[in-house]
Amino acid sequence: MELLQLQLDIKNKLVHRYVHFGDHSFFHYSFRNKDDLVKRYNELTERTFPRKALANHIREYMSKFSMTKQIESNLQKLENENSVVVIGGQQAGLLTGPLYSIHKMISIVLLAKQQETFLQQPVVPVFWVAGEDHDIQEVNHVFKLEKQRLVKSIFPQKLPSEKRMISRIEFDKDQMESWYKKIIASFGETEHTKGILQFLYGCLSKSHTYTEFFVSIVNELFKNYGLLLIDSAHPDLRKIESTYFQLMIEYGEQITDRLLSKQEELLAQGFSKTIETKSSSLQLFHEEREERTLLQYDPGKNLIIGRNIAFTKSDLVKAARENPEKFSNNVVTRPIMQEFLFPTIAFVAGPGEIAYWAELKSCFELFGLKIPPVFPRINISFLERNIESDINDLHLSIKNILLNGTEPEKQKTFKSLQNNQIETQLEISRQVIREQYDKLANTIITYDKGLEKIIQKNAQFVLSQLEFLKNKTDETIIKKHELLLAKFDRINEVLHPFDGLQERCWNVFYFLNQHGLDFIDRLLELPFTCNGNHYLVKL
């Protein structure tokens, strides 16, 4: 493997300034400043966290999968009052979802190792699985290959509710096995395929829900690196969170007020807002009949309203104390809950997360907390040899491909292949036809103005025949040079699919199937850093 670094523009202006220019005015720390990291560490040592309860919970949860000495070692580290964590999270996508989930896990593991060396204190990597999320459309699919094109393959499952937490959704194992076998088959038979299918069957055998299947796979891939996994929807975790839910309910209206105020500040400075919210939102969900309902505050009635239920604030606080498993965080309160639970030296975030965390600074401050140092996760594009060969043949720029795709260069190449003489003659013919029909129209309408539309229609028909000839000529060029033009499409499908980065569509099992189950291990040997640059890994 060979590693190259590129600096790519980020579409979100605030995130671009934060990542590439160090503007951390909407955060409490700079991820580039070593002194800030030391300051943060010292501040964390003065706070208390539910370390023992968390370690016991994670140990019990992960014991259903594969425990290793590295995992146990990190659980013991977590209990150490001097330890801190590097944390990040993602939804529980099938087969781990898009590549960026794997990139984030790699980022967490490597950054924890780097921070431990820098601080000379125990640092634990933690991955927060967003099992409380209920948007099944975000996790129920993988892109497979059909005729070298990416095609979305959705796991076909009818659900009784659209608002059920992902961690509560079970599936038929035989149906899941049949589905993922088709995905792997689309990636092509290799020397690794049999091992991949055995690996997945082993993970499936330990799983009943989307989240368990996700955790089982991730744990197998990262178990030798001691990555701790936590399901945000687990009822036992809710018991640990109960006190913090009560506190968030007490300050619910103020959380929203501060969020809206910060969003106004962002807009006034020319930035855009990311979080959509109502002024009445309490920023917490309550589970009713296995469906999540976002709680709303009604100041007129002085009640907090769910779908089919209403609470006084004191009743809701009591409910959070007695039945915390009924509560869950939303995009605003999840970061705050994470800060209550874990001594976080670094939060690893994707571009979208950086954008919305920038809106939460004063929400953290409401509870006397600070946003932890936010590190941009590692961004990676994988370049296989056949695609690299195509790029070299076409003399294309990798950076331009990642930013703009190959279509602009393909059109330039196609234009260079066209016969200029034919194009010139076609344009002359169009002009002559238009001029002749204009003259004809001027003459005919002196006899009957009603014929003008018929003349125009007839002119368009004749011109369409020229377009027909042009299209046929283009088809001949495409057929004659199809191998050359196909290279542009092949490159684009791998590095800029659906006008975006590879990591948003491609799945890790394509690369595991091509390069083996030790693919992640080899990646973790590379000198990545969470510096905001884009990495190109030549395979």
CSV table of C-alpha atoms in Angstrom, one decimal, residues 272-486:
chain,number,residue,atom,x,y,z
A,272,SER,CA,-25.6,28.2,7.2
A,273,LYS,CA,-27.3,26.2,10.0
A,274,THR,CA,-27.4,22.4,10.0
A,275,ILE,CA,-29.9,21.4,12.8
A,276,GLU,CA,-33.6,21.8,12.0
A,277,THR,CA,-35.6,22.3,15.2
A,278,LYS,CA,-38.7,23.9,16.5
A,279,SER,CA,-38.7,26.4,19.3
A,280,SER,CA,-41.0,24.1,21.2
A,281,SER,CA,-38.7,21.1,21.0
A,282,LEU,CA,-37.4,19.6,24.2
A,283,GLN,CA,-34.6,17.8,22.2
A,284,LEU,CA,-35.4,14.4,23.7
A,285,PHE,CA,-37.4,11.5,22.5
A,286,HIS,CA,-39.9,9.4,24.5
A,287,GLU,CA,-40.7,5.9,23.4
A,288,GLU,CA,-44.5,5.2,23.2
A,289,ARG,CA,-45.7,1.8,21.9
A,290,GLU,CA,-42.2,1.0,20.5
A,291,GLU,CA,-42.1,4.3,18.6
A,292,ARG,CA,-39.9,7.3,19.3
A,293,THR,CA,-41.7,10.6,19.7
A,294,LEU,CA,-39.9,13.9,19.9
A,295,LEU,CA,-41.1,15.7,23.0
A,296,GLN,CA,-42.5,19.3,22.6
A,297,TYR,CA,-43.1,21.9,25.3
A,298,ASP,CA,-46.5,23.7,25.3
A,299,PRO,CA,-46.0,26.9,27.3
A,300,GLY,CA,-49.7,27.7,27.2
A,301,LYS,CA,-50.7,24.4,29.0
A,302,ASN,CA,-47.3,24.2,30.8
A,303,LEU,CA,-47.1,20.6,29.6
A,304,ILE,CA,-44.6,18.5,27.7
A,305,ILE,CA,-46.4,16.7,24.8
A,306,GLY,CA,-45.7,13.3,23.2
A,307,ARG,CA,-47.8,11.6,20.6
A,308,ASN,CA,-50.5,10.2,22.8
A,309,ILE,CA,-49.4,11.4,26.2
A,310,ALA,CA,-48.7,14.6,28.1
A,311,PHE,CA,-46.5,15.2,31.1
A,312,THR,CA,-45.9,18.0,33.6
A,313,LYS,CA,-42.2,18.6,33.9
A,314,SER,CA,-42.1,17.0,37.4
A,315,ASP,CA,-43.9,13.9,36.0
A,316,LEU,CA,-41.4,13.7,33.1
A,317,VAL,CA,-38.4,14.0,35.5
A,318,LYS,CA,-40.0,11.2,37.6
A,319,ALA,CA,-40.4,9.0,34.4
A,320,ALA,CA,-36.8,9.6,33.5
A,321,ARG,CA,-35.8,8.4,37.0
A,322,GLU,CA,-38.0,5.4,37.1
A,323,ASN,CA,-38.1,4.3,33.4
A,324,PRO,CA,-35.0,5.8,31.7
A,325,GLU,CA,-35.2,3.1,29.0
A,326,LYS,CA,-38.1,5.0,27.5
A,327,PHE,CA,-35.9,8.1,26.8
A,328,SER,CA,-33.4,8.7,24.0
A,329,ASN,CA,-31.4,11.6,22.8
A,330,ASN,CA,-31.7,13.6,19.5
A,331,VAL,CA,-29.0,15.3,17.5
A,332,VAL,CA,-28.7,18.1,20.0
A,333,THR,CA,-28.6,16.2,23.3
A,334,ARG,CA,-26.6,13.2,22.2
A,335,PRO,CA,-23.3,15.1,22.2
A,336,ILE,CA,-24.1,16.5,25.6
A,337,MET,CA,-24.9,13.0,27.0
A,338,GLN,CA,-21.7,11.7,25.6
A,339,GLU,CA,-19.8,14.5,27.4
A,340,PHE,CA,-21.5,13.6,30.7
A,341,LEU,CA,-20.6,9.9,30.3
A,342,PHE,CA,-17.1,9.8,29.0
A,343,PRO,CA,-13.8,11.7,29.8
A,344,THR,CA,-13.4,12.7,26.1
A,345,ILE,CA,-10.0,14.0,25.1
A,346,ALA,CA,-11.0,13.9,21.4
A,347,PHE,CA,-14.2,13.5,19.4
A,348,VAL,CA,-13.8,12.2,15.9
A,349,ALA,CA,-16.3,13.8,13.5
A,350,GLY,CA,-17.2,13.7,9.9
A,351,PRO,CA,-17.9,17.1,8.0
A,352,GLY,CA,-21.6,17.0,8.8
A,353,GLU,CA,-21.0,16.5,12.5
A,354,ILE,CA,-18.4,19.3,12.7
A,355,ALA,CA,-21.1,21.6,11.1
A,356,TYR,CA,-23.8,20.8,13.7
A,357,TRP,CA,-21.5,20.6,16.7
A,358,ALA,CA,-20.6,24.2,15.9
A,359,GLU,CA,-24.2,25.1,16.8
A,360,LEU,CA,-23.9,23.5,20.3
A,361,LYS,CA,-21.3,25.5,22.1
A,362,SER,CA,-23.6,27.5,24.4
A,363,CYS,CA,-25.7,24.3,24.9
A,364,PHE,CA,-22.7,22.6,26.4
A,365,GLU,CA,-21.9,25.7,28.5
A,366,LEU,CA,-25.5,25.6,30.0
A,367,PHE,CA,-24.3,22.5,31.9
A,368,GLY,CA,-20.8,23.9,32.7
A,369,LEU,CA,-19.3,21.7,30.0
A,370,LYS,CA,-17.1,22.3,27.0
A,371,ILE,CA,-17.1,20.8,23.5
A,372,PRO,CA,-14.2,18.4,23.5
A,373,PRO,CA,-11.4,18.9,20.9
A,374,VAL,CA,-13.2,17.9,17.6
A,375,PHE,CA,-10.9,16.1,15.2
A,376,PRO,CA,-11.9,15.6,11.5
A,377,ARG,CA,-12.0,11.9,10.8
A,378,ILE,CA,-9.6,10.4,8.3
A,379,ASN,CA,-11.0,10.6,4.7
A,380,ILE,CA,-9.7,7.9,2.4
A,381,SER,CA,-10.1,6.9,-1.3
A,382,PHE,CA,-8.8,3.5,-2.3
A,383,LEU,CA,-7.1,3.3,-5.7
A,384,GLU,CA,-6.7,-0.1,-7.3
A,385,ARG,CA,-4.1,-0.8,-9.9
A,386,ASN,CA,-6.4,-1.1,-12.9
A,387,ILE,CA,-8.0,2.3,-12.1
A,388,GLU,CA,-4.6,3.9,-11.5
A,389,SER,CA,-3.6,2.5,-14.9
A,390,ASP,CA,-6.7,4.1,-16.6
A,391,ILE,CA,-5.9,7.4,-14.9
A,392,ASN,CA,-2.4,7.4,-16.2
A,393,ASP,CA,-3.5,6.4,-19.7
A,394,LEU,CA,-5.8,9.4,-19.8
A,395,HIS,CA,-3.4,11.8,-18.1
A,396,LEU,CA,-6.0,12.8,-15.5
A,397,SER,CA,-5.5,14.6,-12.2
A,398,ILE,CA,-6.5,12.6,-9.1
A,399,LYS,CA,-7.5,15.8,-7.2
A,400,ASN,CA,-9.8,16.9,-10.1
A,401,ILE,CA,-11.4,13.5,-10.2
A,402,LEU,CA,-12.1,13.5,-6.5
A,403,LEU,CA,-13.6,17.0,-6.7
A,404,ASN,CA,-15.3,17.0,-10.1
A,405,GLY,CA,-15.4,13.5,-11.4
A,406,THR,CA,-14.3,12.5,-14.9
A,407,GLU,CA,-17.3,13.8,-16.9
A,408,PRO,CA,-15.8,17.2,-17.8
A,409,GLU,CA,-12.7,15.5,-19.2
A,410,LYS,CA,-14.7,12.8,-20.9
A,411,GLN,CA,-16.7,15.5,-22.7
A,412,LYS,CA,-13.5,17.3,-23.8
A,413,THR,CA,-12.1,14.0,-25.1
A,414,PHE,CA,-15.4,13.2,-26.9
A,415,LYS,CA,-15.4,16.6,-28.6
A,416,SER,CA,-11.8,16.1,-29.8
A,417,LEU,CA,-12.9,12.8,-31.4
A,418,GLN,CA,-15.7,14.5,-33.3
A,419,ASN,CA,-15.2,15.3,-37.0
A,420,ASN,CA,-15.0,19.1,-37.1
A,421,GLN,CA,-16.0,19.2,-40.8
A,422,ILE,CA,-19.2,17.3,-40.1
A,423,GLU,CA,-20.0,19.6,-37.1
A,424,THR,CA,-19.4,22.7,-39.3
A,425,GLN,CA,-21.5,21.4,-42.1
A,426,LEU,CA,-24.4,20.5,-39.7
A,427,GLU,CA,-24.3,24.0,-38.2
A,428,ILE,CA,-24.3,25.6,-41.7
A,429,SER,CA,-27.2,23.4,-42.7
A,430,ARG,CA,-29.2,24.4,-39.6
A,431,GLN,CA,-28.6,28.1,-40.4
A,432,VAL,CA,-29.6,27.7,-44.0
A,433,ILE,CA,-32.8,25.8,-43.1
A,434,ARG,CA,-33.8,28.5,-40.5
A,435,GLU,CA,-33.2,31.3,-43.0
A,436,GLN,CA,-35.1,29.5,-45.9
A,437,TYR,CA,-38.0,28.8,-43.6
A,438,ASP,CA,-38.1,32.4,-42.4
A,439,LYS,CA,-38.3,33.6,-46.0
A,440,LEU,CA,-41.0,30.9,-46.8
A,441,ALA,CA,-43.0,31.9,-43.7
A,442,ASN,CA,-42.9,35.6,-44.6
A,443,THR,CA,-44.3,34.7,-48.0
A,444,ILE,CA,-46.9,32.2,-47.0
A,445,ILE,CA,-48.4,34.1,-44.1
A,446,THR,CA,-49.3,36.9,-46.5
A,447,TYR,CA,-51.9,34.5,-47.8
A,448,ASP,CA,-52.9,32.8,-44.6
A,449,LYS,CA,-51.6,33.7,-41.1
A,450,GLY,CA,-53.0,30.4,-39.8
A,451,LEU,CA,-50.3,28.5,-41.6
A,452,GLU,CA,-47.5,30.1,-39.4
A,453,LYS,CA,-47.6,27.3,-36.7
A,454,ILE,CA,-47.6,24.6,-39.4
A,455,ILE,CA,-44.5,26.2,-41.0
A,456,GLN,CA,-42.7,26.3,-37.6
A,457,LYS,CA,-43.6,22.7,-36.8
A,458,ASN,CA,-42.4,21.7,-40.3
A,459,ALA,CA,-39.1,23.5,-39.7
A,460,GLN,CA,-38.6,21.8,-36.4
A,461,PHE,CA,-39.2,18.4,-38.0
A,462,VAL,CA,-36.5,19.1,-40.7
A,463,LEU,CA,-34.0,20.4,-38.0
A,464,SER,CA,-34.8,17.3,-35.9
A,465,GLN,CA,-33.6,15.1,-38.8
A,466,LEU,CA,-30.3,16.9,-38.7
A,467,GLU,CA,-30.1,16.2,-35.0
A,468,PHE,CA,-30.9,12.5,-35.8
A,469,LEU,CA,-27.9,12.5,-38.2
A,470,LYS,CA,-25.7,14.1,-35.6
A,471,ASN,CA,-26.7,11.6,-32.9
A,472,LYS,CA,-26.0,8.7,-35.3
A,473,THR,CA,-22.6,10.2,-36.0
A,474,ASP,CA,-22.0,10.5,-32.2
A,475,GLU,CA,-23.1,6.9,-31.7
A,476,THR,CA,-20.5,5.8,-34.3
A,477,ILE,CA,-17.8,7.7,-32.5
A,478,ILE,CA,-18.8,6.2,-29.2
A,479,LYS,CA,-18.8,2.7,-30.6
A,480,LYS,CA,-15.4,3.3,-32.3
A,481,HIS,CA,-13.8,4.6,-29.1
A,482,GLU,CA,-15.9,2.7,-26.5
A,483,LEU,CA,-12.8,1.2,-24.8
A,484,LEU,CA,-11.3,4.7,-24.4
A,485,LEU,CA,-14.5,6.4,-23.2
A,486,ALA,CA,-15.3,3.4,-20.8
